[in-house]
GROMACS .gro file of C-alpha atoms in nm:
model
  359
    1MET     CA    1   0.000   0.000   0.000
    2ARG     CA    2   0.277   0.243   0.099
    3ASP     CA    3   0.474   0.161  -0.219
    4LYS     CA    4   0.169   0.233  -0.437
    5LEU     CA    5   0.114   0.569  -0.270
    6VAL     CA    6   0.476   0.671  -0.313
    7TYR     CA    7   0.466   0.556  -0.676
    8LYS     CA    8   0.148   0.755  -0.747
    9ILE     CA    9   0.273   1.082  -0.600
   10ALA     CA   10   0.617   1.041  -0.760
   11LYS     CA   11   0.459   0.987  -1.103
   12LYS     CA   12   0.239   1.294  -1.060
   13ASN     CA   13   0.546   1.498  -0.964
   14ILE     CA   14   0.739   1.375  -1.268
   15LYS     CA   15   0.442   1.454  -1.494
   16ALA     CA   16   0.435   1.810  -1.358
   17PHE     CA   17   0.778   1.879  -1.507
   18ASP     CA   18   0.636   1.814  -1.856
   19PHE     CA   19   0.411   2.118  -1.798
   20LYS     CA   20   0.664   2.349  -1.630
   21ASP     CA   21   0.646   2.700  -1.784
   22ILE     CA   22   0.340   2.594  -1.985
   23THR     CA   23   0.069   2.561  -1.721
   24ILE     CA   24   0.287   2.554  -1.410
   25GLU     CA   25   0.486   2.838  -1.255
   26LYS     CA   26   0.648   2.638  -0.975
   27ILE     CA   27   0.660   2.272  -0.864
   28ASN     CA   28   0.696   2.157  -0.504
   29THR     CA   29   0.994   1.921  -0.525
   30ASP     CA   30   0.961   1.840  -0.153
   31ILE     CA   31   0.622   1.678  -0.205
   32LEU     CA   32   0.748   1.323  -0.141
   33ASN     CA   33   0.927   1.431   0.177
   34ILE     CA   34   0.608   1.594   0.304
   35MET     CA   35   0.405   1.285   0.223
   36MET     CA   36   0.651   1.051   0.397
   37GLU     CA   37   0.618   1.254   0.718
   38LYS     CA   38   0.245   1.169   0.722
   39ILE     CA   39   0.232   0.830   0.555
   40GLU     CA   40   0.159   0.641   0.879
   41THR     CA   41  -0.142   0.868   0.945
   42TYR     CA   42  -0.333   0.858   0.616
   43ASP     CA   43  -0.447   0.586   0.375
   44ASP     CA   44  -0.434   0.814   0.071
   45PHE     CA   45  -0.302   1.151  -0.045
   46TYR     CA   46  -0.429   1.409  -0.292
   47THR     CA   47  -0.223   1.663  -0.484
   48PHE     CA   48  -0.347   2.014  -0.551
   49GLY     CA   49  -0.243   2.326  -0.736
   50VAL     CA   50  -0.308   2.692  -0.654
   51LYS     CA   51  -0.373   2.963  -0.911
   52ASN     CA   52  -0.102   3.228  -0.897
   53THR     CA   53  -0.307   3.511  -0.751
   54SER     CA   54  -0.297   3.691  -0.416
   55SER     CA   55  -0.680   3.676  -0.405
   56ILE     CA   56  -0.669   3.327  -0.250
   57ASN     CA   57  -0.667   3.319   0.130
   58LYS     CA   58  -0.360   3.133   0.257
   59ASP     CA   59  -0.558   2.991   0.551
   60ILE     CA   60  -0.729   2.756   0.303
   61ILE     CA   61  -0.390   2.625   0.189
   62ARG     CA   62  -0.277   2.577   0.549
   63LYS     CA   63  -0.589   2.383   0.648
   64LEU     CA   64  -0.552   2.152   0.350
   65SER     CA   65  -0.178   2.106   0.393
   66ASN     CA   66  -0.226   2.004   0.757
   67LYS     CA   67  -0.421   1.701   0.636
   68ASN     CA   68  -0.358   1.456   0.351
   69TYR     CA   69  -0.367   1.721   0.076
   70LEU     CA   70  -0.028   1.793  -0.082
   71PHE     CA   71   0.042   2.141  -0.219
   72HIS     CA   72   0.199   2.047  -0.551
   73THR     CA   73   0.201   2.334  -0.801
   74ILE     CA   74   0.157   2.706  -0.845
   75ASP     CA   75  -0.050   2.739  -1.160
   76LYS     CA   76  -0.041   3.004  -1.430
   77MET     CA   77  -0.345   3.215  -1.518
   78SER     CA   78  -0.455   3.368  -1.846
   79ASP     CA   79  -0.310   3.706  -1.937
   80GLY     CA   80  -0.506   3.983  -1.765
   81GLY     CA   81  -0.760   3.732  -1.634
   82ARG     CA   82  -0.920   3.690  -1.978
   83ALA     CA   83  -1.198   3.437  -2.032
   84ILE     CA   84  -0.988   3.288  -2.313
   85ASP     CA   85  -0.624   3.187  -2.267
   86ILE     CA   86  -0.431   3.264  -2.585
   87ASN     CA   87  -0.123   3.079  -2.454
   88ILE     CA   88  -0.275   2.741  -2.362
   89LYS     CA   89  -0.469   2.501  -2.584
   90ASN     CA   90  -0.769   2.299  -2.471
   91PRO     CA   91  -0.617   1.947  -2.474
   92ILE     CA   92  -0.944   1.792  -2.597
   93THR     CA   93  -1.047   2.033  -2.873
   94GLY     CA   94  -0.719   2.198  -2.971
   95LYS     CA   95  -0.884   2.540  -2.945
   96ASN     CA   96  -0.774   2.820  -2.712
   97MET     CA   97  -0.831   2.713  -2.353
   98THR     CA   98  -1.111   2.868  -2.149
   99GLY     CA   99  -0.982   3.103  -1.876
  100SER     CA  100  -0.882   3.247  -1.655
  101SER     CA  101  -0.810   2.941  -1.436
  102SER     CA  102  -0.710   2.763  -1.755
  103ALA     CA  103  -0.381   2.619  -1.635
  104SER     CA  104  -0.530   2.489  -1.311
  105ALA     CA  105  -0.797   2.299  -1.504
  106VAL     CA  106  -0.545   2.149  -1.747
  107ASN     CA  107  -0.326   2.031  -1.459
  108VAL     CA  108  -0.626   1.852  -1.307
  109LEU     CA  109  -0.725   1.702  -1.642
  110TYR     CA  110  -0.380   1.546  -1.686
  111GLY     CA  111  -0.380   1.398  -1.336
  112ILE     CA  112  -0.092   1.616  -1.216
  113ASN     CA  113  -0.326   1.743  -0.948
  114ASP     CA  114  -0.644   1.591  -0.808
  115PHE     CA  115  -0.790   1.938  -0.763
  116ALA     CA  116  -0.700   2.306  -0.783
  117ILE     CA  117  -0.781   2.614  -0.576
  118ALA     CA  118  -0.863   2.904  -0.807
  119THR     CA  119  -1.058   3.229  -0.833
  120ASP     CA  120  -1.371   3.324  -1.023
  121GLY     CA  121  -1.485   3.669  -1.129
  122GLY     CA  122  -1.723   3.600  -1.415
  123GLY     CA  123  -1.685   3.226  -1.467
  124SER     CA  124  -1.310   3.176  -1.429
  125VAL     CA  125  -1.341   2.861  -1.214
  126ILE     CA  126  -1.664   2.720  -1.351
  127ASN     CA  127  -1.601   2.756  -1.725
  128PRO     CA  128  -1.250   2.608  -1.747
  129ALA     CA  129  -1.384   2.307  -1.554
  130ILE     CA  130  -1.684   2.275  -1.787
  131SER     CA  131  -1.466   2.302  -2.098
  132LEU     CA  132  -1.269   1.994  -1.984
  133ASN     CA  133  -1.561   1.797  -1.834
  134LEU     CA  134  -1.433   1.838  -1.478
  135PHE     CA  135  -1.625   1.914  -1.157
  136SER     CA  136  -1.616   2.256  -0.993
  137ILE     CA  137  -1.754   2.447  -0.699
  138LEU     CA  138  -1.762   2.822  -0.647
  139LEU     CA  139  -1.758   2.904  -0.275
  140LYS     CA  140  -1.832   3.277  -0.289
  141GLY     CA  141  -2.170   3.217  -0.124
  142ALA     CA  142  -1.993   3.049   0.168
  143GLY     CA  143  -1.780   3.358   0.220
  144LEU     CA  144  -1.457   3.254   0.046
  145LYS     CA  145  -1.357   3.559  -0.155
  146ALA     CA  146  -1.084   3.815  -0.220
  147LYS     CA  147  -1.037   4.118   0.001
  148ASN     CA  148  -1.046   4.376  -0.277
  149SER     CA  149  -1.290   4.438  -0.561
  150LYS     CA  150  -1.200   4.494  -0.926
  151LYS     CA  151  -1.370   4.552  -1.262
  152SER     CA  152  -1.451   4.280  -1.511
  153THR     CA  153  -1.356   4.303  -1.879
  154ASP     CA  154  -1.710   4.429  -1.943
  155ASN     CA  155  -1.673   4.697  -1.671
  156ILE     CA  156  -1.876   4.542  -1.386
  157GLU     CA  157  -1.734   4.579  -1.035
  158PHE     CA  158  -1.699   4.251  -0.847
  159THR     CA  159  -1.505   4.069  -0.577
  160ALA     CA  160  -1.346   3.744  -0.690
  161GLY     CA  161  -1.476   3.428  -0.527
  162THR     CA  162  -1.263   3.125  -0.444
  163GLY     CA  163  -1.346   2.788  -0.595
  164ILE     CA  164  -1.225   2.436  -0.660
  165ILE     CA  165  -1.173   2.249  -0.987
  166SER     CA  166  -1.171   1.875  -0.923
  167LYS     CA  167  -1.148   1.539  -1.095
  168ASN     CA  168  -1.446   1.414  -0.891
  169PHE     CA  169  -1.730   1.523  -0.665
  170GLU     CA  170  -1.609   1.343  -0.352
  171ILE     CA  171  -1.305   1.568  -0.325
  172ILE     CA  172  -1.528   1.877  -0.336
  173GLU     CA  173  -1.753   1.736  -0.064
  174ASN     CA  174  -1.463   1.639   0.162
  175ILE     CA  175  -1.287   1.975   0.130
  176PHE     CA  176  -1.609   2.160   0.213
  177LYS     CA  177  -1.647   1.948   0.529
  178LEU     CA  178  -1.290   2.029   0.626
  179LEU     CA  179  -1.335   2.404   0.576
  180PHE     CA  180  -1.686   2.437   0.722
  181ASP     CA  181  -1.838   2.261   1.021
  182ILE     CA  182  -2.201   2.268   0.907
  183LYS     CA  183  -2.459   2.008   0.806
  184PRO     CA  184  -2.727   2.038   0.536
  185GLU     CA  185  -3.088   2.108   0.630
  186ASN     CA  186  -3.349   1.838   0.588
  187LYS     CA  187  -3.613   2.034   0.399
  188LYS     CA  188  -3.789   2.061   0.066
  189HIS     CA  189  -3.607   2.277  -0.188
  190ILE     CA  190  -3.744   2.476  -0.479
  191ILE     CA  191  -3.528   2.482  -0.791
  192ALA     CA  192  -3.566   2.707  -1.095
  193ILE     CA  193  -3.526   2.579  -1.451
  194PRO     CA  194  -3.539   2.788  -1.771
  195SER     CA  195  -3.849   2.759  -1.990
  196ASN     CA  196  -3.691   2.946  -2.280
  197LEU     CA  197  -3.321   2.867  -2.321
  198TYR     CA  198  -3.130   2.635  -2.554
  199THR     CA  199  -2.769   2.523  -2.524
  200ALA     CA  200  -2.510   2.632  -2.781
  201ASP     CA  201  -2.572   2.308  -2.972
  202ASP     CA  202  -2.942   2.395  -2.989
  203LYS     CA  203  -3.087   2.156  -2.731
  204PRO     CA  204  -3.366   2.269  -2.494
  205MET     CA  205  -3.240   2.307  -2.137
  206LYS     CA  206  -3.581   2.251  -1.979
  207GLU     CA  207  -3.616   1.890  -2.091
  208THR     CA  208  -3.263   1.791  -1.992
  209LEU     CA  209  -3.289   1.953  -1.649
  210GLU     CA  210  -3.628   1.795  -1.575
  211ASN     CA  211  -3.487   1.451  -1.654
  212ILE     CA  212  -3.196   1.506  -1.416
  213ILE     CA  213  -3.379   1.671  -1.126
  214LYS     CA  214  -3.660   1.415  -1.120
  215ASN     CA  215  -3.406   1.177  -0.961
  216VAL     CA  216  -3.389   1.399  -0.652
  217GLY     CA  217  -3.633   1.356  -0.364
  218ASN     CA  218  -3.801   1.638  -0.174
  219VAL     CA  219  -3.770   1.901  -0.446
  220GLN     CA  220  -4.013   2.124  -0.637
  221ILE     CA  221  -3.930   2.236  -0.992
  222LYS     CA  222  -4.039   2.584  -1.093
  223GLU     CA  223  -4.013   2.722  -1.447
  224PHE     CA  224  -3.900   3.078  -1.522
  225LYS     CA  225  -3.813   3.279  -1.828
  226TYR     CA  226  -3.440   3.335  -1.792
  227PRO     CA  227  -3.237   3.620  -1.944
  228ASP     CA  228  -3.026   3.516  -2.244
  229PHE     CA  229  -2.710   3.619  -2.050
  230SER     CA  230  -2.574   3.827  -2.339
  231ASN     CA  231  -2.587   4.132  -2.110
  232ARG     CA  232  -2.435   4.060  -1.770
  233GLU     CA  233  -2.580   4.362  -1.590
  234GLU     CA  234  -2.936   4.290  -1.700
  235SER     CA  235  -2.895   3.918  -1.633
  236ILE     CA  236  -2.783   3.986  -1.275
  237LYS     CA  237  -3.101   4.185  -1.207
  238GLN     CA  238  -3.331   3.916  -1.350
  239ILE     CA  239  -3.162   3.622  -1.176
  240LYS     CA  240  -3.174   3.805  -0.841
  241LYS     CA  241  -3.552   3.839  -0.888
  242ILE     CA  242  -3.585   3.465  -0.952
  243PHE     CA  243  -3.381   3.390  -0.639
  244LYS     CA  244  -3.651   3.558  -0.430
  245GLU     CA  245  -3.881   3.264  -0.512
  246VAL     CA  246  -3.644   2.964  -0.509
  247ASP     CA  247  -3.355   2.800  -0.323
  248PHE     CA  248  -3.154   2.694  -0.628
  249ILE     CA  249  -3.123   2.811  -0.988
  250SER     CA  250  -3.019   2.558  -1.252
  251CYS     CA  251  -2.892   2.582  -1.607
  252MET     CA  252  -2.724   2.367  -1.870
  253GLU     CA  253  -2.392   2.515  -1.978
  254GLY     CA  254  -2.197   2.458  -2.297
  255PRO     CA  255  -2.065   2.331  -2.518
  256THR     CA  256  -1.819   2.588  -2.384
  257ASP     CA  257  -1.613   2.781  -2.639
  258ILE     CA  258  -1.683   2.532  -2.918
  259TYR     CA  259  -1.923   2.726  -3.144
  260GLY     CA  260  -1.808   3.073  -3.035
  261MET     CA  261  -1.540   3.236  -2.825
  262GLY     CA  262  -1.683   3.361  -2.496
  263ASP     CA  263  -1.450   3.649  -2.428
  264SER     CA  264  -1.545   4.013  -2.368
  265VAL     CA  265  -1.222   4.147  -2.522
  266PHE     CA  266  -1.301   3.958  -2.842
  267GLY     CA  267  -1.670   4.049  -2.825
  268CYS     CA  268  -1.610   4.424  -2.793
  269MET     CA  269  -1.458   4.441  -3.142
  270GLY     CA  270  -1.785   4.486  -3.329
  271GLU     CA  271  -2.131   4.331  -3.369
  272THR     CA  272  -2.007   4.027  -3.563
  273TYR     CA  273  -1.772   3.929  -3.281
  274LYS     CA  274  -2.028   4.004  -3.012
  275ASN     CA  275  -2.258   3.754  -3.184
  276GLU     CA  276  -1.977   3.498  -3.191
  277GLN     CA  277  -1.916   3.560  -2.820
  278ASN     CA  278  -2.281   3.485  -2.747
  279LYS     CA  279  -2.246   3.140  -2.910
  280SER     CA  280  -1.989   3.033  -2.650
  281GLY     CA  281  -2.231   2.832  -2.436
  282LYS     CA  282  -2.173   3.044  -2.125
  283TYR     CA  283  -2.491   3.137  -1.940
  284LEU     CA  284  -2.547   3.137  -1.563
  285SER     CA  285  -2.174   3.072  -1.516
  286LYS     CA  286  -2.099   3.429  -1.628
  287ILE     CA  287  -2.278   3.585  -1.330
  288ALA     CA  288  -2.274   3.319  -1.055
  289ASN     CA  289  -1.992   3.495  -0.870
  290MET     CA  290  -2.135   3.842  -0.930
  291ILE     CA  291  -2.460   3.751  -0.751
  292ASN     CA  292  -2.255   3.622  -0.455
  293SER     CA  293  -2.381   3.267  -0.492
  294SER     CA  294  -2.217   2.930  -0.449
  295ALA     CA  295  -2.234   2.710  -0.756
  296ILE     CA  296  -2.154   2.352  -0.857
  297SER     CA  297  -2.089   2.228  -1.210
  298ILE     CA  298  -2.142   1.859  -1.285
  299PRO     CA  299  -2.000   1.735  -1.618
  300THR     CA  300  -2.217   1.544  -1.863
  301ASN     CA  301  -2.082   1.277  -2.097
  302GLU     CA  302  -2.091   1.526  -2.388
  303LEU     CA  303  -1.790   1.741  -2.469
  304SER     CA  304  -1.768   2.066  -2.267
  305LYS     CA  305  -2.124   2.044  -2.133
  306SER     CA  306  -2.228   2.057  -1.768
  307LEU     CA  307  -2.520   2.101  -1.536
  308LEU     CA  308  -2.476   2.415  -1.324
  309ILE     CA  309  -2.670   2.481  -1.001
  310CYS     CA  310  -2.642   2.798  -0.792
  311SER     CA  311  -2.751   2.856  -0.433
  312LYS     CA  312  -2.822   3.175  -0.241
  313GLU     CA  313  -2.556   3.345  -0.034
  314ASN     CA  314  -2.450   3.197   0.305
  315VAL     CA  315  -2.269   2.882   0.410
  316GLN     CA  316  -2.585   2.692   0.509
  317ASN     CA  317  -2.722   2.727   0.155
  318THR     CA  318  -2.389   2.601   0.021
  319ALA     CA  319  -2.413   2.292   0.243
  320ASN     CA  320  -2.766   2.234   0.112
  321LEU     CA  321  -2.642   2.271  -0.246
  322ILE     CA  322  -2.372   2.008  -0.197
  323GLU     CA  323  -2.622   1.766  -0.045
  324PHE     CA  324  -2.860   1.827  -0.338
  325CYS     CA  325  -2.588   1.767  -0.599
  326LYS     CA  326  -2.476   1.455  -0.414
  327GLN     CA  327  -2.795   1.290  -0.538
  328ILE     CA  328  -2.730   1.358  -0.908
  329TYR     CA  329  -2.356   1.386  -0.972
  330GLN     CA  330  -2.331   1.019  -1.078
  331ILE     CA  331  -2.601   1.042  -1.343
  332TYR     CA  332  -2.338   1.078  -1.618
  333GLU     CA  333  -2.041   0.851  -1.677
  334LEU     CA  334  -1.745   0.989  -1.869
  335PRO     CA  335  -1.591   0.766  -2.140
  336GLU     CA  336  -1.317   0.527  -2.027
  337LEU     CA  337  -1.088   0.657  -2.302
  338TYR     CA  338  -1.119   1.009  -2.156
  339LYS     CA  339  -1.026   0.882  -1.809
  340ARG     CA  340  -0.737   0.671  -1.937
  341TYR     CA  341  -0.594   0.927  -2.178
  342PHE     CA  342  -0.619   1.229  -1.948
  343LEU     CA  343  -0.696   1.169  -1.578
  344LYS     CA  344  -0.457   0.873  -1.560
  345SER     CA  345  -0.201   1.006  -1.808
  346TYR     CA  346   0.067   1.033  -1.538
  347GLU     CA  347   0.071   0.651  -1.523
  348ARG     CA  348   0.167   0.610  -1.891
  349LYS     CA  349   0.511   0.501  -2.001
  350LYS     CA  350   0.669   0.739  -2.251
  351GLN     CA  351   0.830   0.453  -2.445
  352GLU     CA  352   1.111   0.676  -2.566
  353TYR     CA  353   1.343   0.503  -2.815
  354PHE     CA  354   1.661   0.621  -2.647
  355PHE     CA  355   1.587   0.418  -2.335
  356LYS     CA  356   1.475   0.097  -2.510
  357GLU     CA  357   1.698  -0.206  -2.466
  358GLY     CA  358   1.797  -0.289  -2.820
  359ASP     CA  359   1.544  -0.325  -3.103
   0.00000   0.00000   0.00000
């Protein structure tokens, strides 16, 4: 058991060097030493990366590092916090990677890290995760946020929220329990679904969401006409009104940045490019942080598509959201080839000719 753990962490550490100066700023080369100091205490260990921004509270890192979570990498972020990273490719599609926590998401996809701590202004945690079919949680509603406010690329003032990009849901649940000592309420929840929206690949959200949520007990579905999310400021106002009547707001997101490029810098360059921006498959994810909510994205088995559910502000509502999502996160199964090629890629032999023994 001990040998397997050491092997796993060592392979992840070696894999990280393949991404140095691409997605990774700095690698913790003491990671095996740190693990060996705790190996008699824990049955398993998890590696994590941290987005290179001062907006993340170091107390979170300390709490994790005191347990069986190993601080592995400092991750790059997209230039200027853009929603598109012009320096990193999406490993699945070959297109520009979704930002701004682009590097953190890629490092999780390749199995270098089991999860990443990152920041979200207008979708910067949620959308990179969605684009790579990973799980994510935004914890702004639970109070995890930056100290200072800033302006988004479309000139809206906001405070960045802290979130997690993860290879699975269990990690998200366990980290929340570590950070917050609170249990979910046993009560009936009301969840909003859109009556009018279609995903970027032209599929009705209402039907998909109904089929998912019907698997959850003790919930009431309520239909609303959602904004089209092309205008953030107007969308914020309308979604806040809906939140007065419900506990959760749901949406299908994606396919993210497949049919259009969801970036405000790109979209400001004329009507043609604004229209292309609006085809990016980004909806509720664009404003989840700006309405001070917590949010969870659950990947589907279709490329760059996820279910997104937001809860109202406060830590109790976040606990309720996690418990709600716990009942549905397993509804989709990702292809085995995806898991083998990406999530377990650190296990692969390189099979380099130079090191082969003869022919």
